[in-house]
PDB file of C-alpha atoms in Angstrom:
ATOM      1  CA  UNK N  14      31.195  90.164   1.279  1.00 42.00           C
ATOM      2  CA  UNK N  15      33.003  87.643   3.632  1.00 48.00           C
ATOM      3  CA  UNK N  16      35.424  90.122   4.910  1.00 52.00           C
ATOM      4  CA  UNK N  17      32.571  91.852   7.606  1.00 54.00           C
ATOM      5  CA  UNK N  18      30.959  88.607   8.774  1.00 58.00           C
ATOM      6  CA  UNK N  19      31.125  87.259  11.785  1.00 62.00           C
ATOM      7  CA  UNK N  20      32.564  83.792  12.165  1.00 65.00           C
ATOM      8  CA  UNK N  21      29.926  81.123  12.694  1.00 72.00           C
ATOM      9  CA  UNK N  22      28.473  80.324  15.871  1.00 77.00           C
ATOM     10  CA  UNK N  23      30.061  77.180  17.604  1.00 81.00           C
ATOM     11  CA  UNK N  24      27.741  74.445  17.557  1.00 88.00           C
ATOM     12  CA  UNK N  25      25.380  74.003  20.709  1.00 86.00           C
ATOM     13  CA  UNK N  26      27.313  71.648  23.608  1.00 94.00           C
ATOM     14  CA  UNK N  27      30.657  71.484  21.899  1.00 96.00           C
ATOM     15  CA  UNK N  28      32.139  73.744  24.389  1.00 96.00           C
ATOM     16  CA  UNK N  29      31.078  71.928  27.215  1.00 97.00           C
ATOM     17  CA  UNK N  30      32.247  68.894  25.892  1.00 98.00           C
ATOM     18  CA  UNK N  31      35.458  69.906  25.305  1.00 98.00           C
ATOM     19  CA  UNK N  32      35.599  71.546  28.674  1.00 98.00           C
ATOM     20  CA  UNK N  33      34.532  67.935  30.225  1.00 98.00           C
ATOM     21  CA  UNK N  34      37.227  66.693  28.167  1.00 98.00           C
ATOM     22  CA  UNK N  35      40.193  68.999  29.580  1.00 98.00           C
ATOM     23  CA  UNK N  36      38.615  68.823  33.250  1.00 98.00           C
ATOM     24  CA  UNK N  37      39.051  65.175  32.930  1.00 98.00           C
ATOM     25  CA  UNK N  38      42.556  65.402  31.063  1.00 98.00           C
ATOM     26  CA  UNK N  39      44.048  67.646  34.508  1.00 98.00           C
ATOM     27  CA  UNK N  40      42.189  65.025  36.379  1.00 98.00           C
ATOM     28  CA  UNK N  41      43.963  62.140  34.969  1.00 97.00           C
ATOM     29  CA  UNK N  42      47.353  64.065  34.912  1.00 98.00           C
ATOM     30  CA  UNK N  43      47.195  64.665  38.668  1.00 98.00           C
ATOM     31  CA  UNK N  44      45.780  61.162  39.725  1.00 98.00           C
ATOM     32  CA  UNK N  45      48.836  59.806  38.506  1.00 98.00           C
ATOM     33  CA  UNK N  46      51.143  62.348  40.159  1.00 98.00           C
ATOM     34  CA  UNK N  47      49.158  61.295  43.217  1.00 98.00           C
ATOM     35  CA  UNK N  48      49.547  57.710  42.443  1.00 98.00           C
ATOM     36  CA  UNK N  49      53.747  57.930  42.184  1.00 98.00           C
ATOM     37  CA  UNK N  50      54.003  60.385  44.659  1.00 98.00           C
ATOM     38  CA  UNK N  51      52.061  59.315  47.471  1.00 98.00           C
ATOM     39  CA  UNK N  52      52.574  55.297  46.573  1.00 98.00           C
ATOM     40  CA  UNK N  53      55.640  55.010  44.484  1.00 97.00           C
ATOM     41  CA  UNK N  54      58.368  57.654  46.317  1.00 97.00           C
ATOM     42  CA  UNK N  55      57.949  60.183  43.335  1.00 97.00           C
ATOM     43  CA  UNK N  56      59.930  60.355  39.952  1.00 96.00           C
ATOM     44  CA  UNK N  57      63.705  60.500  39.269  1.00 96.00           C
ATOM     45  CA  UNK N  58      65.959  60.389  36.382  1.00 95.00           C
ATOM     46  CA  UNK N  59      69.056  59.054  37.758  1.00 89.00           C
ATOM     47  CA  UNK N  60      67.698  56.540  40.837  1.00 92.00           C
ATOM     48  CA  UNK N  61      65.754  53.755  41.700  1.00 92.00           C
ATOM     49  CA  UNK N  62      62.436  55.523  40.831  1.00 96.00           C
ATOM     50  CA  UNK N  63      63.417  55.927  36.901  1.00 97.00           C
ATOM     51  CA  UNK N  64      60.956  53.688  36.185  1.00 97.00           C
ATOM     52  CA  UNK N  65      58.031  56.339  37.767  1.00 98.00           C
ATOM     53  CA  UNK N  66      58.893  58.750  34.679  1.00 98.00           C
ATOM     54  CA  UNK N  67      57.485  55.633  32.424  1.00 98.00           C
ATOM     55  CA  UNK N  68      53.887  56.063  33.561  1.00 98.00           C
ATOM     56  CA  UNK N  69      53.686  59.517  33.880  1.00 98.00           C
ATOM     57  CA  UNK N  70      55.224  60.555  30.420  1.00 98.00           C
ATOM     58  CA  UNK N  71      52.921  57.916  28.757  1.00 98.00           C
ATOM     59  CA  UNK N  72      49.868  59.394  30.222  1.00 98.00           C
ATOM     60  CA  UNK N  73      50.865  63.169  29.490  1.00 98.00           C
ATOM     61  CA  UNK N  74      52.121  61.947  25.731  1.00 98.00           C
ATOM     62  CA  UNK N  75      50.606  59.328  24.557  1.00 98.00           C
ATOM     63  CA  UNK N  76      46.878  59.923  26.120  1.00 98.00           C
ATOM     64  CA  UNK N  77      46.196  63.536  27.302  1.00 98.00           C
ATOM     65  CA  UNK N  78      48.478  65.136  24.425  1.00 98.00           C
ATOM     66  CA  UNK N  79      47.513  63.372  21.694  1.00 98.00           C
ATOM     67  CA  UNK N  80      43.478  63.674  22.283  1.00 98.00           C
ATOM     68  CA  UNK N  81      44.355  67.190  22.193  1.00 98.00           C
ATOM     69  CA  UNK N  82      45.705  66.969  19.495  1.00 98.00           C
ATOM     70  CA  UNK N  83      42.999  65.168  18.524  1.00 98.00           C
ATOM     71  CA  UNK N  84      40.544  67.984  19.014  1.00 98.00           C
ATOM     72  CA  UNK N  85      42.095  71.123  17.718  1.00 97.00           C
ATOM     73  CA  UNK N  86      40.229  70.782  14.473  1.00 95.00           C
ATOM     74  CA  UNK N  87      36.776  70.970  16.776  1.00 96.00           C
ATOM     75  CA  UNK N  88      38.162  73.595  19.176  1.00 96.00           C
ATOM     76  CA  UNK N  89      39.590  75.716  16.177  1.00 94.00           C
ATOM     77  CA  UNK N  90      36.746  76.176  13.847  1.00 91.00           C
ATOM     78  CA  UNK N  91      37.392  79.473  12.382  1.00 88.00           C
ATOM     79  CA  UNK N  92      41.049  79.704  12.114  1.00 91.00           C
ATOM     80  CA  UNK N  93      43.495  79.791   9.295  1.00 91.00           C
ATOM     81  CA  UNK N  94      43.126  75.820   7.933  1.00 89.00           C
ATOM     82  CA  UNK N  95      47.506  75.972   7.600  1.00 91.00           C
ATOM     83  CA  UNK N  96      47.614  77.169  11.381  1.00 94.00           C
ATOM     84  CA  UNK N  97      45.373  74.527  12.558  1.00 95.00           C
ATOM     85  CA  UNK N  98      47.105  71.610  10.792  1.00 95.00           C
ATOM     86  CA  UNK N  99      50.386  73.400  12.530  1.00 95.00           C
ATOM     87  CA  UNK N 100      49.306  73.301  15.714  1.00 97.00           C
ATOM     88  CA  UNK N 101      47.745  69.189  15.185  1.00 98.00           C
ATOM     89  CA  UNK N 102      51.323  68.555  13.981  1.00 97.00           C
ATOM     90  CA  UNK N 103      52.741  69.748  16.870  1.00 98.00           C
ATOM     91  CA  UNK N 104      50.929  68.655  19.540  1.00 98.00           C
ATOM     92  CA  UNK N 105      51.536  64.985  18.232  1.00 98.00           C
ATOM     93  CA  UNK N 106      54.837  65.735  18.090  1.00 98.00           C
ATOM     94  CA  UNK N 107      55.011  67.152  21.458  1.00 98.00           C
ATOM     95  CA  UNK N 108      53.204  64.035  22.450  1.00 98.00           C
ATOM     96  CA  UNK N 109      55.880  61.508  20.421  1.00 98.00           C
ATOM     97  CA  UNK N 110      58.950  63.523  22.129  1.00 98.00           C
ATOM     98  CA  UNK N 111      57.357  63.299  25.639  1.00 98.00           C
ATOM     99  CA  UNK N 112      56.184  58.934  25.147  1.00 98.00           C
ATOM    100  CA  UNK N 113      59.532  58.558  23.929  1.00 98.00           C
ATOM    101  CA  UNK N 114      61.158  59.921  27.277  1.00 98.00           C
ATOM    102  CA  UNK N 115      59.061  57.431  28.982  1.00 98.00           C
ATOM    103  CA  UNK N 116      60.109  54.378  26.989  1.00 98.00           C
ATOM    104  CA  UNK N 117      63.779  55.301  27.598  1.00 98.00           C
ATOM    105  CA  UNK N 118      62.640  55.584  30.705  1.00 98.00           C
ATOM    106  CA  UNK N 119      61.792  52.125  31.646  1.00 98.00           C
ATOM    107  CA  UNK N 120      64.321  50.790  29.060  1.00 98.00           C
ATOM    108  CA  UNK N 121      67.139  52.055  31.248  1.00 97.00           C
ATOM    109  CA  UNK N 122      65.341  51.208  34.683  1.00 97.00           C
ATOM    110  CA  UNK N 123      64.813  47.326  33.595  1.00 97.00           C
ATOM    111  CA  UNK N 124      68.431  47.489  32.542  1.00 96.00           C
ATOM    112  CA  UNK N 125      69.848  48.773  35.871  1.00 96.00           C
ATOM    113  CA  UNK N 126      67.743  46.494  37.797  1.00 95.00           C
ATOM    114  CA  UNK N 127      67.942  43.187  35.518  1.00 96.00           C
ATOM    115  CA  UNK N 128      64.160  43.206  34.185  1.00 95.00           C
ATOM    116  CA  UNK N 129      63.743  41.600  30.927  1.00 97.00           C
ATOM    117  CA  UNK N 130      61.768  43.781  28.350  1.00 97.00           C
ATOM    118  CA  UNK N 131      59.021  43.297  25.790  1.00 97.00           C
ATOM    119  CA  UNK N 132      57.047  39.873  27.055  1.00 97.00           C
ATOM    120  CA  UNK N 133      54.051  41.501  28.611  1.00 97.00           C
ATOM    121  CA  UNK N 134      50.797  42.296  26.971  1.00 98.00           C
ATOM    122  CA  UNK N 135      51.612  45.391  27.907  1.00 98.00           C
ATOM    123  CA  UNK N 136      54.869  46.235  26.457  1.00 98.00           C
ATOM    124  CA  UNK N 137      53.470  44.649  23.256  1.00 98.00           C
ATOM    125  CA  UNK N 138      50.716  46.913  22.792  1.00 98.00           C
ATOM    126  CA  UNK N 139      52.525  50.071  24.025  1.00 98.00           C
ATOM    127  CA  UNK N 140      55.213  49.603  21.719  1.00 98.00           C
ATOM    128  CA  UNK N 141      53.036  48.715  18.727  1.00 98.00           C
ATOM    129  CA  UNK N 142      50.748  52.187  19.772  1.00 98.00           C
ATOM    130  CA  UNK N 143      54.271  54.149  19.810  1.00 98.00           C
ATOM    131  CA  UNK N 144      55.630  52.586  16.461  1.00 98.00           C
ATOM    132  CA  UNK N 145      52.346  53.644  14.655  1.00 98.00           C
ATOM    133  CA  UNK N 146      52.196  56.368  16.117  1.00 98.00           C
ATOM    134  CA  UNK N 147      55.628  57.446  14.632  1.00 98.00           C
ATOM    135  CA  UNK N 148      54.846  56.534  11.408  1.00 98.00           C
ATOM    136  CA  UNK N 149      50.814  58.135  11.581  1.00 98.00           C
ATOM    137  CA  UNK N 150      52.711  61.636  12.050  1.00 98.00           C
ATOM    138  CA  UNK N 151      55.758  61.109   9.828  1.00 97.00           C
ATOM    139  CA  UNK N 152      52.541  59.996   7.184  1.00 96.00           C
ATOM    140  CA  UNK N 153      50.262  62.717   7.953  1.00 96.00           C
ATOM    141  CA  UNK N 154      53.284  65.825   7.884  1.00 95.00           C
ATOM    142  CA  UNK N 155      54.070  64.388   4.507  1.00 94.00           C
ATOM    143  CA  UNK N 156      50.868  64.186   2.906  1.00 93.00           C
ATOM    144  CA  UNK N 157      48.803  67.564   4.799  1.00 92.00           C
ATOM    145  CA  UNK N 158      51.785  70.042   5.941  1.00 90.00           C
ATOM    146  CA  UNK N 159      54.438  69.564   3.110  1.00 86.00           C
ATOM    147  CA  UNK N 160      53.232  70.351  -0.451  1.00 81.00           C
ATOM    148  CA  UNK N 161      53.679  68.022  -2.650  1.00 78.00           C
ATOM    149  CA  UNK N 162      51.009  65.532  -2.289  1.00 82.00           C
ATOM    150  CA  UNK N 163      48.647  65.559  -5.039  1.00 85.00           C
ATOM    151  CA  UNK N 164      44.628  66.638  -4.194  1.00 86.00           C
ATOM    152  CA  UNK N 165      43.122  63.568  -5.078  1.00 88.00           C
ATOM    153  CA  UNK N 166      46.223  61.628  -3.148  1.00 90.00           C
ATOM    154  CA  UNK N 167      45.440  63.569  -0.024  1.00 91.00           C
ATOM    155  CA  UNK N 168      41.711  62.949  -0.745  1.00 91.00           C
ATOM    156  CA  UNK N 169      42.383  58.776  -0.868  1.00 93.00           C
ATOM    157  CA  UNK N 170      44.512  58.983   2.314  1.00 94.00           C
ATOM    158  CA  UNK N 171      42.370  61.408   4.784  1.00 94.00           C
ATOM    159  CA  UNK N 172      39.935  59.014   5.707  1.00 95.00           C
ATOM    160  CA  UNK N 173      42.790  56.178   6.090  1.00 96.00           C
ATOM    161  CA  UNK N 174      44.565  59.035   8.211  1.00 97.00           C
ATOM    162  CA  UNK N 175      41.749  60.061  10.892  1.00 96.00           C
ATOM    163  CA  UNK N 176      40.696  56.079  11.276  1.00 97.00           C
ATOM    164  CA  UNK N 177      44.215  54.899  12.270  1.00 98.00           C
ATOM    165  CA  UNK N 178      44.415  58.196  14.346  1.00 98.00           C
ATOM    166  CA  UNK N 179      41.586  57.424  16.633  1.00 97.00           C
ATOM    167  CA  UNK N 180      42.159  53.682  16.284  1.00 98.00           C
ATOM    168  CA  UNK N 181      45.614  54.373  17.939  1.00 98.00           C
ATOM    169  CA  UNK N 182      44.370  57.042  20.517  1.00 98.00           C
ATOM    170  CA  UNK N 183      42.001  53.669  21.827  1.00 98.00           C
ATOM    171  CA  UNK N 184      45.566  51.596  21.778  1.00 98.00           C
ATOM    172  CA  UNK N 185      47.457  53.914  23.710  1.00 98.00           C
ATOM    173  CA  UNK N 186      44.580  53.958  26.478  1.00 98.00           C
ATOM    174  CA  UNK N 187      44.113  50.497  26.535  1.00 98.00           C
ATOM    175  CA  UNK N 188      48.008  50.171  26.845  1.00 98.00           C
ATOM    176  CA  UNK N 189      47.670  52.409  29.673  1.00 98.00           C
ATOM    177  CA  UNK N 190      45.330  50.412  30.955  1.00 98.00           C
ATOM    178  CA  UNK N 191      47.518  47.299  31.098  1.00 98.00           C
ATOM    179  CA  UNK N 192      50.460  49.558  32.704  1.00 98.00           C
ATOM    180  CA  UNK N 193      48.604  49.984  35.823  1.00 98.00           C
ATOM    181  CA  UNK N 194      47.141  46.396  35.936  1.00 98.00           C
ATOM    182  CA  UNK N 195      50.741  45.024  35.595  1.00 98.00           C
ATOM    183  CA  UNK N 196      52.221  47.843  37.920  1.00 97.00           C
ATOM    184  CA  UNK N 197      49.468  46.942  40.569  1.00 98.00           C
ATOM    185  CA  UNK N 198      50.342  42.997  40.237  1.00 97.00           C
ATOM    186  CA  UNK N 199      53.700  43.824  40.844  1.00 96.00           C
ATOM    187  CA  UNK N 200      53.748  46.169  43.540  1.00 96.00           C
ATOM    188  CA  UNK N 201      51.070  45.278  45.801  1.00 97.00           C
ATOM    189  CA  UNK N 202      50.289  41.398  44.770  1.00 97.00           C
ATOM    190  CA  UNK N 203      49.507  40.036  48.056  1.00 97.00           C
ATOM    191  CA  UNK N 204      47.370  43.040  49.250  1.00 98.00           C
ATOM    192  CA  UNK N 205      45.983  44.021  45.910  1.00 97.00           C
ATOM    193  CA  UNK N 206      42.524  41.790  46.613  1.00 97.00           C
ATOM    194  CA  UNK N 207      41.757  43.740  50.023  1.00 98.00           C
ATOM    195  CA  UNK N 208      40.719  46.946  48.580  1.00 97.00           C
ATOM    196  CA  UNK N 209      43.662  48.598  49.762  1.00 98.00           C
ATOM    197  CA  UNK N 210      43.946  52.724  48.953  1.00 98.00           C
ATOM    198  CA  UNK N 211      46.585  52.122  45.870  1.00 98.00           C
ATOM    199  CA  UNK N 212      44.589  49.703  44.618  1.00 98.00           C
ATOM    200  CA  UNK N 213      41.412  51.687  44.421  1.00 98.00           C
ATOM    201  CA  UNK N 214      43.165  54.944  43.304  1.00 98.00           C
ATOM    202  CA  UNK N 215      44.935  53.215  40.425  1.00 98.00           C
ATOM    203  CA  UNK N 216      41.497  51.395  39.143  1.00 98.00           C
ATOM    204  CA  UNK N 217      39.895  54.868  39.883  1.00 98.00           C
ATOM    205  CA  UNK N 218      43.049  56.401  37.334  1.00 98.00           C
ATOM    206  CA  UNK N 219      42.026  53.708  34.953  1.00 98.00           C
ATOM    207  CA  UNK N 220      38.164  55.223  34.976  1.00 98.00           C
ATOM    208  CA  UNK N 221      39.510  58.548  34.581  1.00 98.00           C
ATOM    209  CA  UNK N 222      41.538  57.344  30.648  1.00 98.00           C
ATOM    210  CA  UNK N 223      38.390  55.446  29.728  1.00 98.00           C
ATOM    211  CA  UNK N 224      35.972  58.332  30.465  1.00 98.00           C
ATOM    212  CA  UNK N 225      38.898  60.789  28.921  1.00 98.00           C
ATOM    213  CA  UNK N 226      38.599  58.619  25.593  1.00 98.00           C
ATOM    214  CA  UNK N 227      34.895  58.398  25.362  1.00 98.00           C
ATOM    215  CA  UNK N 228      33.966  62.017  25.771  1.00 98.00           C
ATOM    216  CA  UNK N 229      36.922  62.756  22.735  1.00 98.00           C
ATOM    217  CA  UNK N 230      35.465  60.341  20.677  1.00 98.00           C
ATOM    218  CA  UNK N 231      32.155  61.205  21.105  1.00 98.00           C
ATOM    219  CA  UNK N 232      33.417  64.868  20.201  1.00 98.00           C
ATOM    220  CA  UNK N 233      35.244  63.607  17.649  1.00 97.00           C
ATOM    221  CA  UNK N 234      32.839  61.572  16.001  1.00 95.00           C
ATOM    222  CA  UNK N 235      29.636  63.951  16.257  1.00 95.00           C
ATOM    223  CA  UNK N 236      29.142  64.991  12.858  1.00 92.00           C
ATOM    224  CA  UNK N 237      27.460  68.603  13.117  1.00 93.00           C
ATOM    225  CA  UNK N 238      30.655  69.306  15.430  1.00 95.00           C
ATOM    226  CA  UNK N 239      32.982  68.619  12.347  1.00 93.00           C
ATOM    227  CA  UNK N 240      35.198  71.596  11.197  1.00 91.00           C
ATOM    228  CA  UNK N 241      33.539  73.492   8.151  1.00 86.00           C
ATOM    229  CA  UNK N 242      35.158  74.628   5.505  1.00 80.00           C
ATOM    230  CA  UNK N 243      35.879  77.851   5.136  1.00 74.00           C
ATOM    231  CA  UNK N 244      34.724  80.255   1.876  1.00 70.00           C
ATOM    232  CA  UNK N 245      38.850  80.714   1.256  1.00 64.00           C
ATOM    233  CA  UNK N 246      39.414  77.142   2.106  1.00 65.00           C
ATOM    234  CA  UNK N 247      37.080  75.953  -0.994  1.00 69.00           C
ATOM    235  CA  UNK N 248      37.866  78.477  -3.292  1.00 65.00           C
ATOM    236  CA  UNK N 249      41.733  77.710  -2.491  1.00 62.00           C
ATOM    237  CA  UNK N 250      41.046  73.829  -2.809  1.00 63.00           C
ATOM    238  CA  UNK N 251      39.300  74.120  -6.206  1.00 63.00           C
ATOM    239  CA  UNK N 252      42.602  75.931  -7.499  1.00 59.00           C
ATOM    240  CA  UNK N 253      44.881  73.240  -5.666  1.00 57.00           C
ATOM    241  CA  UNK N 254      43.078  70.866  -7.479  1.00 61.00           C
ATOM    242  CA  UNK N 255      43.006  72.624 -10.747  1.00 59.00           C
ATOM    243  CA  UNK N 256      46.716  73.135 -10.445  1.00 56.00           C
ATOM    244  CA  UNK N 257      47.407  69.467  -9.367  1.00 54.00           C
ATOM    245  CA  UNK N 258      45.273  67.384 -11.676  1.00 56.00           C
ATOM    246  CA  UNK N 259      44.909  69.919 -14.583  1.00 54.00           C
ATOM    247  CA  UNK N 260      40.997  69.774 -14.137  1.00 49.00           C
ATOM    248  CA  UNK N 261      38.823  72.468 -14.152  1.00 46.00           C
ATOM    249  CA  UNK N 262      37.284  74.203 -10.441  1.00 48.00           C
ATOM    250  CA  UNK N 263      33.840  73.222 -11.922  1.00 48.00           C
ATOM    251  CA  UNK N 264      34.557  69.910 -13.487  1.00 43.00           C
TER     252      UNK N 264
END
């Protein structure tokens, strides 16, 4: 029987991988702690450095978060399929909560200070990245975590669901991207061209969220590294299915 065996072996180089992947996720966190605090005077709510929270939040949230989120379906191979989908839900959601304190963020700075919003590239892209994102996790909690969704419904949307999901994990880095560009531009214009120490550690931040993005997508897109199904999982599936579209498990 099932019951005695062990779970199967985790396939060759996906630990490191994912270890790369986390090493470089701290990384990225504390280059941009480094950035703000050594550069920027640090981050506060209620003050003049409001608009510090923006960056930070949006790289915890909307990059490091959410490519964790990302992952839990390679990291947790062998775990209870419902528990697995919980913890992907919530990590997003996690992630949405903690981009959403950095858009009210810079929202209120810009308004205290007199800065018109949403005509950069930037803001454009961020917001569009946020706004899908919303509606990617509102989406995916209806159609995987709440029953109700029909098998062959769930079936037609999965593939929609994990495209726009990594599509929008690219958009949020690329977004982040833009943030430091325009950040750089406006802090440090005239010196900017001289190589100056801000300079260089921002580009080197903006290394850090490309190489972040292309060892998760390379994890995410190897195809031995996929999560298999489990014995329970199939035989469960077969009687969703039977249950949902009145077919039989071996039709």
């Amino acid at each position: 029987s099932m019951d005695g065996a062990a779970p199967p072996a985790r396939p060759a180089g996906l630990s490191a991988y994912v270890a790369v992947s986390q090493a470089l996720g701290l990384t990225l966190l504390l280059t941009t702690g480094a950035w703000l605090g050594r550069y920027r005077g640090g981050v506060a709510w209620h003050s003049a450095l409001q608009l510090n929270v923006h960056p930070l939040c949006m790289v915890l949230g909307m990059v490091f978060l959410q490519g964790d989120a990302l992952l839990v379906y390679r990291v947790f191979r062998n775990e209870a399929k419902r528990s697995t989908k919980a913890l992907h839900a919530l990590l997003h959601g996690l992630a949405l909560l903690i981009a959403l304190i950095g858009i009210i963020a810079v929202f209120e700075s810009h308004r205290s200070k007199g800065i018109p919003n949403m005509y950069s590239l930037h803001s454009w892209c961020g917001m569009a990245a946020f706004v899908l994102y919303l509606l990617q996790w509102l989406l995916g909690c209806a159609f995987f975590l709440f029953p109700g969704a029909s098998f062959s419904l769930r079936g037609r949307y999965k593939p929609q669901h994990i495209f726009i999901g990594v599509a929008l994990f690219a958009l949020s880095i690329a977004a982040c991207l833009l943030g430091i560009t325009e950040m750089l531009l406006f802090n440090i214009r005239d010196s900017y061209s001289r190589f100056v120490p801000e300079g260089v550690l921002a580009n080197t931040l903006g290394v850090l969220l490309v190489a972040f993005g292309l060892v998760v997508g390379y994890v995410l897109t190897r195809d031995e590294w996929k999560r298999p199904p489990l014995a329970e999982e199939l035989a469960l599936s077969m009687d969703f299915k039977t249950l949902t579209e009145g077919e039989s498990p071996g039709g």
